mmCIF file of C-alpha atoms in Angstrom:
data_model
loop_
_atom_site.group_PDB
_atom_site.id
_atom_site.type_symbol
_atom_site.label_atom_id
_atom_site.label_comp_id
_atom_site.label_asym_id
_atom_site.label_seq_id
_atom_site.Cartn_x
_atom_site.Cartn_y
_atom_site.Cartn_z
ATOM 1 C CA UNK A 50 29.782 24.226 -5.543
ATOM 2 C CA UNK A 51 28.259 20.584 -6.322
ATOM 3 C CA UNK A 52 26.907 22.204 -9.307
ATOM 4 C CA UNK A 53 30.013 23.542 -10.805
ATOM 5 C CA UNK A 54 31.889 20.314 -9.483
ATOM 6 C CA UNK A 55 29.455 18.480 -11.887
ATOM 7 C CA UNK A 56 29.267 20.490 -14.514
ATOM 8 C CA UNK A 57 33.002 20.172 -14.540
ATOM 9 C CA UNK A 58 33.201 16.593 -14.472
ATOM 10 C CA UNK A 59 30.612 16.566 -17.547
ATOM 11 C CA UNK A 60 32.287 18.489 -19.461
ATOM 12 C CA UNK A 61 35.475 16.656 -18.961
ATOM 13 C CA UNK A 62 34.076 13.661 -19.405
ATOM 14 C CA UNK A 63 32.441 14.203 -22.725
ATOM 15 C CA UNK A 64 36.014 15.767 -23.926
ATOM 16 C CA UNK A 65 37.725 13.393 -23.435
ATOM 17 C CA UNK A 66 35.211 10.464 -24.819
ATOM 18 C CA UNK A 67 34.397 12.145 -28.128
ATOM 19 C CA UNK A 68 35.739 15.606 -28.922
ATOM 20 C CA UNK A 69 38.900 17.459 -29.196
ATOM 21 C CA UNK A 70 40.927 19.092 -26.798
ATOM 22 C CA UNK A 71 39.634 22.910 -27.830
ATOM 23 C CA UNK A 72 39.077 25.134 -25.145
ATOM 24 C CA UNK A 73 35.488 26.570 -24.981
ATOM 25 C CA UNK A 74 33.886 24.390 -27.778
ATOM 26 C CA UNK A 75 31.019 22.754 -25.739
ATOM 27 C CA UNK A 76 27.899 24.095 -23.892
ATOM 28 C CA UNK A 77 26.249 22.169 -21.392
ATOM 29 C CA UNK A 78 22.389 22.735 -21.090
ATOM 30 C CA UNK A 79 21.175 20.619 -17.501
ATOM 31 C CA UNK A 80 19.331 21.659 -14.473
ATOM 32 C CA UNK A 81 20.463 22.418 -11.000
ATOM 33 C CA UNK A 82 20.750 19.533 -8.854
ATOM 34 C CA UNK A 83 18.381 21.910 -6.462
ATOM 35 C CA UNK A 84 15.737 22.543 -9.298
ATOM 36 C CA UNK A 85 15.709 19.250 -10.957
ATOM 37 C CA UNK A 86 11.913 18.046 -11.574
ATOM 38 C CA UNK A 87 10.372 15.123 -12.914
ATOM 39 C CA UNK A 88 6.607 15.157 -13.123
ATOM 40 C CA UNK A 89 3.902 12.636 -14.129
ATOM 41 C CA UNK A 90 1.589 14.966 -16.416
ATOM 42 C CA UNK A 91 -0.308 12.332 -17.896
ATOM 43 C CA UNK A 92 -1.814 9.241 -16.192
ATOM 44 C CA UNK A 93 -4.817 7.501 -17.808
ATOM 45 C CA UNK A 94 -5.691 3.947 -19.458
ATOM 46 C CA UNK A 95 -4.769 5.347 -22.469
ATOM 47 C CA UNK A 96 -1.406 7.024 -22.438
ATOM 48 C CA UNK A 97 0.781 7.966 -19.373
ATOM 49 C CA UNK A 98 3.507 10.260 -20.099
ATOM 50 C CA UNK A 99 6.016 12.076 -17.380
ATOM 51 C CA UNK A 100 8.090 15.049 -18.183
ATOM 52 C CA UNK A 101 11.327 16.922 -17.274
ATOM 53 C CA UNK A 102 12.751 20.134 -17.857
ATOM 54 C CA UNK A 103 16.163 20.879 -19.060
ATOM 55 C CA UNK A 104 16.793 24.494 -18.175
ATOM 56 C CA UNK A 105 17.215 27.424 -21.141
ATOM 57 C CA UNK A 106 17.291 24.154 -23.809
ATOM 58 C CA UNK A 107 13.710 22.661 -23.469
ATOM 59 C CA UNK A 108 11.778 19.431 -21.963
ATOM 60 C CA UNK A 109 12.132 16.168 -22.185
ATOM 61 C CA UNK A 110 8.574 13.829 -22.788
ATOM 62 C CA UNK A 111 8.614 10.303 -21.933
ATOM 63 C CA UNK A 112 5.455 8.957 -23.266
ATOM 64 C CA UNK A 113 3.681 4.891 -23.367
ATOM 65 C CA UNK A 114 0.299 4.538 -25.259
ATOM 66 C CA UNK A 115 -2.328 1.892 -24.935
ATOM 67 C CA UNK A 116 -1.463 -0.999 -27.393
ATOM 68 C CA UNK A 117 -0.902 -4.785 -27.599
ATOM 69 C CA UNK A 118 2.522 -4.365 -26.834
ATOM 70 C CA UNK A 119 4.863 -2.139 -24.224
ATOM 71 C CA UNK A 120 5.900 0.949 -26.195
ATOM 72 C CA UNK A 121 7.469 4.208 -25.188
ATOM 73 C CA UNK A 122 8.835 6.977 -26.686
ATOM 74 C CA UNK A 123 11.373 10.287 -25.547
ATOM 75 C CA UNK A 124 10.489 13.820 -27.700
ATOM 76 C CA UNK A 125 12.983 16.257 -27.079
ATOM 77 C CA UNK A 126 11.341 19.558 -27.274
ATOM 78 C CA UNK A 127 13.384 21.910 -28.297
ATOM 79 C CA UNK A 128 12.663 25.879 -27.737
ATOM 80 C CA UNK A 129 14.783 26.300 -30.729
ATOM 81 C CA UNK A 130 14.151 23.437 -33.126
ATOM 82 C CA UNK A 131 17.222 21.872 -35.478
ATOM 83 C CA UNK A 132 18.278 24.015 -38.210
ATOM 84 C CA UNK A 133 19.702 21.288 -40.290
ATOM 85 C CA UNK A 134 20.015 17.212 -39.546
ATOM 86 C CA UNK A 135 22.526 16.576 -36.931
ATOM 87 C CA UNK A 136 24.465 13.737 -35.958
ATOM 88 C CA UNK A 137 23.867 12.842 -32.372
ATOM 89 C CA UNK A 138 25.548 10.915 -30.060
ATOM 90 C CA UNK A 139 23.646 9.482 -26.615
ATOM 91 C CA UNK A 140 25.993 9.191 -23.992
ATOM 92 C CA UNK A 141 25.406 7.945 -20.028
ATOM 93 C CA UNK A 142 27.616 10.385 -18.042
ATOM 94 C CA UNK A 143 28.676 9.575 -14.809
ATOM 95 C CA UNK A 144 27.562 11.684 -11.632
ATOM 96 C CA UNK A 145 29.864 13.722 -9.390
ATOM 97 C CA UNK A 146 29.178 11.176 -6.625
ATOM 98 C CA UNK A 147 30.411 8.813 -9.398
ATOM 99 C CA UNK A 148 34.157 9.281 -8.785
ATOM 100 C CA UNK A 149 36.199 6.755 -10.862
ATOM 101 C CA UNK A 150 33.551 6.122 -13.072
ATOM 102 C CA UNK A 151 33.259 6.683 -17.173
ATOM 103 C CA UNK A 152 31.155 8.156 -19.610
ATOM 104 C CA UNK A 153 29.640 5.448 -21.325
ATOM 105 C CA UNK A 154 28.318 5.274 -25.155
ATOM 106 C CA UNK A 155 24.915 4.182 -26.063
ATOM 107 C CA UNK A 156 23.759 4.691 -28.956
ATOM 108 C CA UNK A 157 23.999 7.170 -31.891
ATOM 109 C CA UNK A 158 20.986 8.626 -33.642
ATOM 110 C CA UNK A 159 19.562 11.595 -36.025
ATOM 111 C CA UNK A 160 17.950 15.068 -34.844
ATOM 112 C CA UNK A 161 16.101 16.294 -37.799
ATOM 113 C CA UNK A 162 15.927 20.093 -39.517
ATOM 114 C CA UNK A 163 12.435 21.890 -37.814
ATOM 115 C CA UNK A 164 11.652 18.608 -35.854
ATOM 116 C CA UNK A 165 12.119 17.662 -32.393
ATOM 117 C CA UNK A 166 14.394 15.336 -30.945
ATOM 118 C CA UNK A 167 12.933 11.978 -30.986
ATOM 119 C CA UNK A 168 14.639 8.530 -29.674
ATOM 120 C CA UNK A 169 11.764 5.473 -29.098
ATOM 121 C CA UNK A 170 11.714 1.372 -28.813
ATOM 122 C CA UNK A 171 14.601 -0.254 -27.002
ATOM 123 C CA UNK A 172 17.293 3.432 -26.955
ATOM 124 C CA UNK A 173 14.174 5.104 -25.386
ATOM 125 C CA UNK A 174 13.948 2.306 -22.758
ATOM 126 C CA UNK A 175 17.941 2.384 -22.075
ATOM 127 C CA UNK A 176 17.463 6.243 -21.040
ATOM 128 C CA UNK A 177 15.392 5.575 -18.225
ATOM 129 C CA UNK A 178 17.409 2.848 -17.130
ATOM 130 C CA UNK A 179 20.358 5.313 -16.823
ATOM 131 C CA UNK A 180 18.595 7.465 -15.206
ATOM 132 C CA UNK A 181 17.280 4.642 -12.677
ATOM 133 C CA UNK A 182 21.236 4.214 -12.059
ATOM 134 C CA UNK A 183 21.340 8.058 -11.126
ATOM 135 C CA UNK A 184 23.394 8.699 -14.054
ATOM 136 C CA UNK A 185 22.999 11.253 -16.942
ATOM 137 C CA UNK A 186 21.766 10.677 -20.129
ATOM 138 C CA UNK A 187 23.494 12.849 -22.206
ATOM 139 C CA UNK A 188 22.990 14.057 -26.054
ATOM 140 C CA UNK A 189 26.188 15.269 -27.781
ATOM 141 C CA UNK A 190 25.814 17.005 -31.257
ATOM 142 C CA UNK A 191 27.349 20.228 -32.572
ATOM 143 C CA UNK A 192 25.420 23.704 -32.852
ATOM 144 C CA UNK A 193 23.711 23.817 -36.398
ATOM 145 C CA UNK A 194 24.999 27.812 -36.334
ATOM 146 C CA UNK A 195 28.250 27.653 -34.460
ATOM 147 C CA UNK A 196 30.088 24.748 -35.824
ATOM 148 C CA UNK A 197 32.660 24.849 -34.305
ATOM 149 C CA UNK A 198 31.077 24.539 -30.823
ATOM 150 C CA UNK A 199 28.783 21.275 -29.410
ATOM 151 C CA UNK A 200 25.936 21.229 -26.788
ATOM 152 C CA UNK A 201 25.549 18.939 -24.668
ATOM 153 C CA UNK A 202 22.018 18.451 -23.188
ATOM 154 C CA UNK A 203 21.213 16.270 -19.919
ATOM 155 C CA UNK A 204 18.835 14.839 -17.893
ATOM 156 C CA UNK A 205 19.074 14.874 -14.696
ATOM 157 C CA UNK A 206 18.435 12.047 -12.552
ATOM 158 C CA UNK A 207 17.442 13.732 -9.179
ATOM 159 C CA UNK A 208 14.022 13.456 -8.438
ATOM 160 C CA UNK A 209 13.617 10.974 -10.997
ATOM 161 C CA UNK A 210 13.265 7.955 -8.973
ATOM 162 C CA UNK A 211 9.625 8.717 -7.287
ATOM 163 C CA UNK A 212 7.715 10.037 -10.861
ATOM 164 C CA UNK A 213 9.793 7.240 -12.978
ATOM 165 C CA UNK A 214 7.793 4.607 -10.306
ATOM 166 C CA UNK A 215 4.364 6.441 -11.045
ATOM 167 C CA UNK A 216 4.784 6.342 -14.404
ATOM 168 C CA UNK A 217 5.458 2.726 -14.308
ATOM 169 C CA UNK A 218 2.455 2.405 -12.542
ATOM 170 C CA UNK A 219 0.417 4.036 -15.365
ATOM 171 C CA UNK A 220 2.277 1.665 -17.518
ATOM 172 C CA UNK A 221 0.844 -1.162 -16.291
ATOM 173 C CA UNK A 222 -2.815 0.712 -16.263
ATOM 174 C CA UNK A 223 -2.661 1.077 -20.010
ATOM 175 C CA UNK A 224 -5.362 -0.740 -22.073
ATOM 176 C CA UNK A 225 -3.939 -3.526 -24.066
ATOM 177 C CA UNK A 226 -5.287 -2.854 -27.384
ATOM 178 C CA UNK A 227 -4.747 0.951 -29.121
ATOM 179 C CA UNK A 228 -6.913 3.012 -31.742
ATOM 180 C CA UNK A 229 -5.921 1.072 -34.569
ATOM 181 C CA UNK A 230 -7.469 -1.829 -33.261
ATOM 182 C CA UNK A 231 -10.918 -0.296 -32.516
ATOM 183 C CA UNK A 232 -10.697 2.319 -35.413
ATOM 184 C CA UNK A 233 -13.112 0.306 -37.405
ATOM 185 C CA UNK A 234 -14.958 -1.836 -35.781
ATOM 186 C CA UNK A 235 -17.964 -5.171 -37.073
ATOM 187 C CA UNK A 236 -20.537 -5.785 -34.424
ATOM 188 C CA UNK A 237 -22.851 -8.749 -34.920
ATOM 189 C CA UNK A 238 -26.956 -9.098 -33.055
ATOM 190 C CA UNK A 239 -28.170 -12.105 -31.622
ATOM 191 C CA UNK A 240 -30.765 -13.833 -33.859
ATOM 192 C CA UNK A 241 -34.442 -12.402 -33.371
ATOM 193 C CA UNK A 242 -33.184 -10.309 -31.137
ATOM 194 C CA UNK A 243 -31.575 -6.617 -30.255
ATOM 195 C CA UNK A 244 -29.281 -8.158 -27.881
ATOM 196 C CA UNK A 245 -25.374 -8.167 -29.446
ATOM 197 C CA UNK A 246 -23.415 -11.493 -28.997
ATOM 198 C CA UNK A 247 -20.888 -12.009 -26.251
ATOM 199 C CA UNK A 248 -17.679 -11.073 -28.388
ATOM 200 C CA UNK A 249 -19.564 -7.719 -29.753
ATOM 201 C CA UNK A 250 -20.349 -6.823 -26.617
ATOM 202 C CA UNK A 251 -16.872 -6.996 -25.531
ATOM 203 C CA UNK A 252 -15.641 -4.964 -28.122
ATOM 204 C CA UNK A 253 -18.377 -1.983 -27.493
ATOM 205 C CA UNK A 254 -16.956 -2.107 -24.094
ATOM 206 C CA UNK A 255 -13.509 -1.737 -25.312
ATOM 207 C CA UNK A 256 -14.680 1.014 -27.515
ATOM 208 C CA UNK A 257 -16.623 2.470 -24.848
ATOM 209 C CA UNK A 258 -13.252 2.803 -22.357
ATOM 210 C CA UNK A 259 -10.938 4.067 -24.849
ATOM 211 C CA UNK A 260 -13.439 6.992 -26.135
ATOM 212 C CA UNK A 261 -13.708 7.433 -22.255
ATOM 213 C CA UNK A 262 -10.041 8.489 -22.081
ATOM 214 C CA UNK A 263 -9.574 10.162 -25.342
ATOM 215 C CA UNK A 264 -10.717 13.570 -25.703
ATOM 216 C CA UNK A 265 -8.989 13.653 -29.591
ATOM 217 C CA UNK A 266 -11.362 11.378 -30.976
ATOM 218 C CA UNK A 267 -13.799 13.802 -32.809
ATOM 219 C CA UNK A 268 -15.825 11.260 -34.284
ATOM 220 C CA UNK A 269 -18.100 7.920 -34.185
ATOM 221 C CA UNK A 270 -20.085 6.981 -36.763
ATOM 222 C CA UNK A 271 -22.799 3.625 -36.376
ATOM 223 C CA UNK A 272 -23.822 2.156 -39.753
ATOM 224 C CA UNK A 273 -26.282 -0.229 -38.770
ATOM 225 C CA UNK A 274 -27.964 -3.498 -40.607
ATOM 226 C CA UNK A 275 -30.714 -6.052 -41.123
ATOM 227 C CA UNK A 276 -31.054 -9.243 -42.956
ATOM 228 C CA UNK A 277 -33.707 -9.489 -45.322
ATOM 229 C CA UNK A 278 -35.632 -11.516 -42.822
ATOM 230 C CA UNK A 279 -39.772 -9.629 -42.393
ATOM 231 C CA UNK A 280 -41.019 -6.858 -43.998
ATOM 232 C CA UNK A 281 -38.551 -4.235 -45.596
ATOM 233 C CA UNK A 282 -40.302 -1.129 -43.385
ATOM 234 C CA UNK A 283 -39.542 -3.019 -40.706
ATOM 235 C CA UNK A 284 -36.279 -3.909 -40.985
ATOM 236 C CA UNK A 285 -35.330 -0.510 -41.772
ATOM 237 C CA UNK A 286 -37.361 0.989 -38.312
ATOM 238 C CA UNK A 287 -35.235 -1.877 -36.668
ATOM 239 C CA UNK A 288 -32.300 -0.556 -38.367
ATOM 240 C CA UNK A 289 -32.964 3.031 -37.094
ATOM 241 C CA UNK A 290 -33.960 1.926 -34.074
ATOM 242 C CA UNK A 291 -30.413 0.329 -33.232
ATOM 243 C CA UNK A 292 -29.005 3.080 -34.420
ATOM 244 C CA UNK A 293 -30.561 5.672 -31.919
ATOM 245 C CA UNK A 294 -29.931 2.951 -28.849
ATOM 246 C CA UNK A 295 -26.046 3.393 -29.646
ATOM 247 C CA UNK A 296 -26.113 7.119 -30.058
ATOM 248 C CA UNK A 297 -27.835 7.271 -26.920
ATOM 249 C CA UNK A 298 -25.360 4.901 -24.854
ATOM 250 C CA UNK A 299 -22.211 6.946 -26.150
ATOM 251 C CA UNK A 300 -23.987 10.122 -25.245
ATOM 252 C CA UNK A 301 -24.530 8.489 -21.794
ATOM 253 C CA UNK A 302 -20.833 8.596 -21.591
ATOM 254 C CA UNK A 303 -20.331 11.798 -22.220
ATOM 255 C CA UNK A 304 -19.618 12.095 -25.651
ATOM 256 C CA UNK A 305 -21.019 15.140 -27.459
ATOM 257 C CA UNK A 306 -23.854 14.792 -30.004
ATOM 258 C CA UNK A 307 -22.460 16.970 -32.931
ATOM 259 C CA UNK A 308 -19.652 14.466 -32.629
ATOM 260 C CA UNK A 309 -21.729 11.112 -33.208
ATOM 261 C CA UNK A 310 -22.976 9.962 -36.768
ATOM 262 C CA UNK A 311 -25.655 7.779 -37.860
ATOM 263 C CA UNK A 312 -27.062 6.490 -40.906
ATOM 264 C CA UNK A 313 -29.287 3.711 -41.116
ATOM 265 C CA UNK A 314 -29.331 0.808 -43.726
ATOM 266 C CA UNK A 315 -31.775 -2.097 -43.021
ATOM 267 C CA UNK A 316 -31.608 -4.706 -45.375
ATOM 268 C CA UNK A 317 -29.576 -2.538 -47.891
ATOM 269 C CA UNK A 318 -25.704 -3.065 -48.298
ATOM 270 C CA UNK A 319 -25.850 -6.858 -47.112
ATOM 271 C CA UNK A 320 -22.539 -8.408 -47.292
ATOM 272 C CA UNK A 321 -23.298 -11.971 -47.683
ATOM 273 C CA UNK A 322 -26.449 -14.395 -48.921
ATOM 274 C CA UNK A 323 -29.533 -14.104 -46.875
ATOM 275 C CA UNK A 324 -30.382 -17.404 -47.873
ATOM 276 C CA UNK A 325 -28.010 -19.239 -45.047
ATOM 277 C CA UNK A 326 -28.278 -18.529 -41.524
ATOM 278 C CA UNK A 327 -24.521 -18.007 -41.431
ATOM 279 C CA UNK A 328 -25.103 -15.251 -44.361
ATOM 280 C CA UNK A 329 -28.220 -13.768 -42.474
ATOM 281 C CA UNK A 330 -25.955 -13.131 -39.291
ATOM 282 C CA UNK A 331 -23.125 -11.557 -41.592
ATOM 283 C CA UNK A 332 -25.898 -9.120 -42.254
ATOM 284 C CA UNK A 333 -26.875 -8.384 -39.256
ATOM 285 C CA UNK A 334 -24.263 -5.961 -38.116
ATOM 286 C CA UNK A 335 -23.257 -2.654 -36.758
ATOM 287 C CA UNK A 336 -19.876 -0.929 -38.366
ATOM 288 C CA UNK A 337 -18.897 1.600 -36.449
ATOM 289 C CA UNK A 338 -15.435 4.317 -37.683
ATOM 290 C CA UNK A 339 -13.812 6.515 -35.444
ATOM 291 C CA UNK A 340 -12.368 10.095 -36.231
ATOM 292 C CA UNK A 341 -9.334 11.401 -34.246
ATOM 293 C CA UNK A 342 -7.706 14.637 -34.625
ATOM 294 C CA UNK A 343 -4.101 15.337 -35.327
ATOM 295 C CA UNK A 344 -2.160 16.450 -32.250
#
């Protein structure tokens, strides 16, 4: 009965906002009050993402990666994907507990042909706060084959409240720096020594945590360096030497060998004068490139 009563009101409400009086031109794809799940499915430092499905229509992904800034993104996924662009508009319907209350507009955006539906930035952050006011966020945009008839798809803010706080939490987990920023990656040795300096040992960490956490990187490959300073055997055991150390650490944290690269340089390659001390610690350097897989 509460279903129904909803539905009903949904319907109505989306009617009379944006479409024409026509009997039966809209389909409403939502879940049950009773069967409405949210569900944190991923919850690391590197991405946290929590989920919904929307009954005979698809699910709904809410997903924040590690980066310098707060980002998150909604992907629709569809069970039957777009068969041409559509115009779409984003509505926050009111519940049936809601009575008096309006549909309310909020944005209007593209579904594309074969793709998902996609909404990120600032729209993607206005869903969840509708849904955090127990409202429904609602997409409006007329069946590609019937075109004469719209869907309407909704989320469902039951349930939402406990995995939208969870997810938040993860939120706040993520690292604050993202692949990009450790993709490729300068690391610099003390003088006379095999010790790194304080900032590249920083940034090995970083490197370290995010490889931890990310099971699509499928690669990391050391280039290591000398100066010119000693004997050019030497330099280039010290070179391979270094080299083996790191392979060894990132093995230690469980990254697979026939995933790790090495080649070894020693005083080859140098990237500035050997003559300075400033030059000779340019030269002295580790570059190491990650590999991640398309997903």
């Amino acid at each position: 009965m509460m279903l129904a009563k909803h539905l009903t009101l949904l319907s109505v409400s989306i009617a009379v906002s944006i479409l024409p009086s026509t009997a039966n031109t809209t389909k409403l794809y939502g879940t049950k009050p009773t069967e409405s799940v949210w569900q944190v499915t991923i919850d690391t430092p590197v991405k946290c993402r929590v989920e919904h499905m929307i009954l005979n229509f698809g699910n709904a992904m809410f997903t924040s990666r590690a980066n310098k800034k707060i980002n998150l993104d909604l992907e629709l996924e569809m069970q039957r994907p777009m068969g041409q662009i559509e115009d779409v508009a984003l509505l926050s319907m009111p519940a049936a507990w809601m009575p008096g209350e309006s549909a309310e507009y909020i944005d209007r955006l593209h579904f594309y042909k074969q793709f998902n539906g996609y909404v990120d930035g600032q729209t993607a952050w206005s869903i969840l706060a509708v849904l955090e006011d127990g409202r429904f966020p609602t997409f409006s945009f007329r069946e590609w084959q019937n075109r004469e008839k719209r869907l309407n798809v909704a989320l469902s803010p039951v349930s939402f409240q406990q995995s939208y706080n969870e997810f938040n939490s993860c939120i706040n987990r993520l690292l604050k720096y993202s692949f990009e920023d450790i993709a490729f990656t300068t690391l610099h040795y003390n003088k006379n020594g095999d010790t790194l300096n304080q900032s590249s040992i920083i940034k090995l960490a970083q490197i370290a945590e995010f490889i931890r956490y990310s099971p699509d990187i499928n690669l990391v490959f050391f280039a290591t360096y000398t100066d010119n300073h000693g004997a050019k055997a030497d330099n280039q055991r010290i070179s391979e030497r270094r080299a083996e150390e790191l392979k060894d650490y990132f093995v230690e944290l469980g990254l697979p060998k026939d995933r790790i690269g090495v080649e070894a340089f020693g005083e080859r390659r140098p990237i500035a004068e050997n003559e300075s001390p400033i030059g000779r610690n340019k030269n002295r350097r580790i570059v190491i490139s990650l590999g991640r897989s398309i997903t």
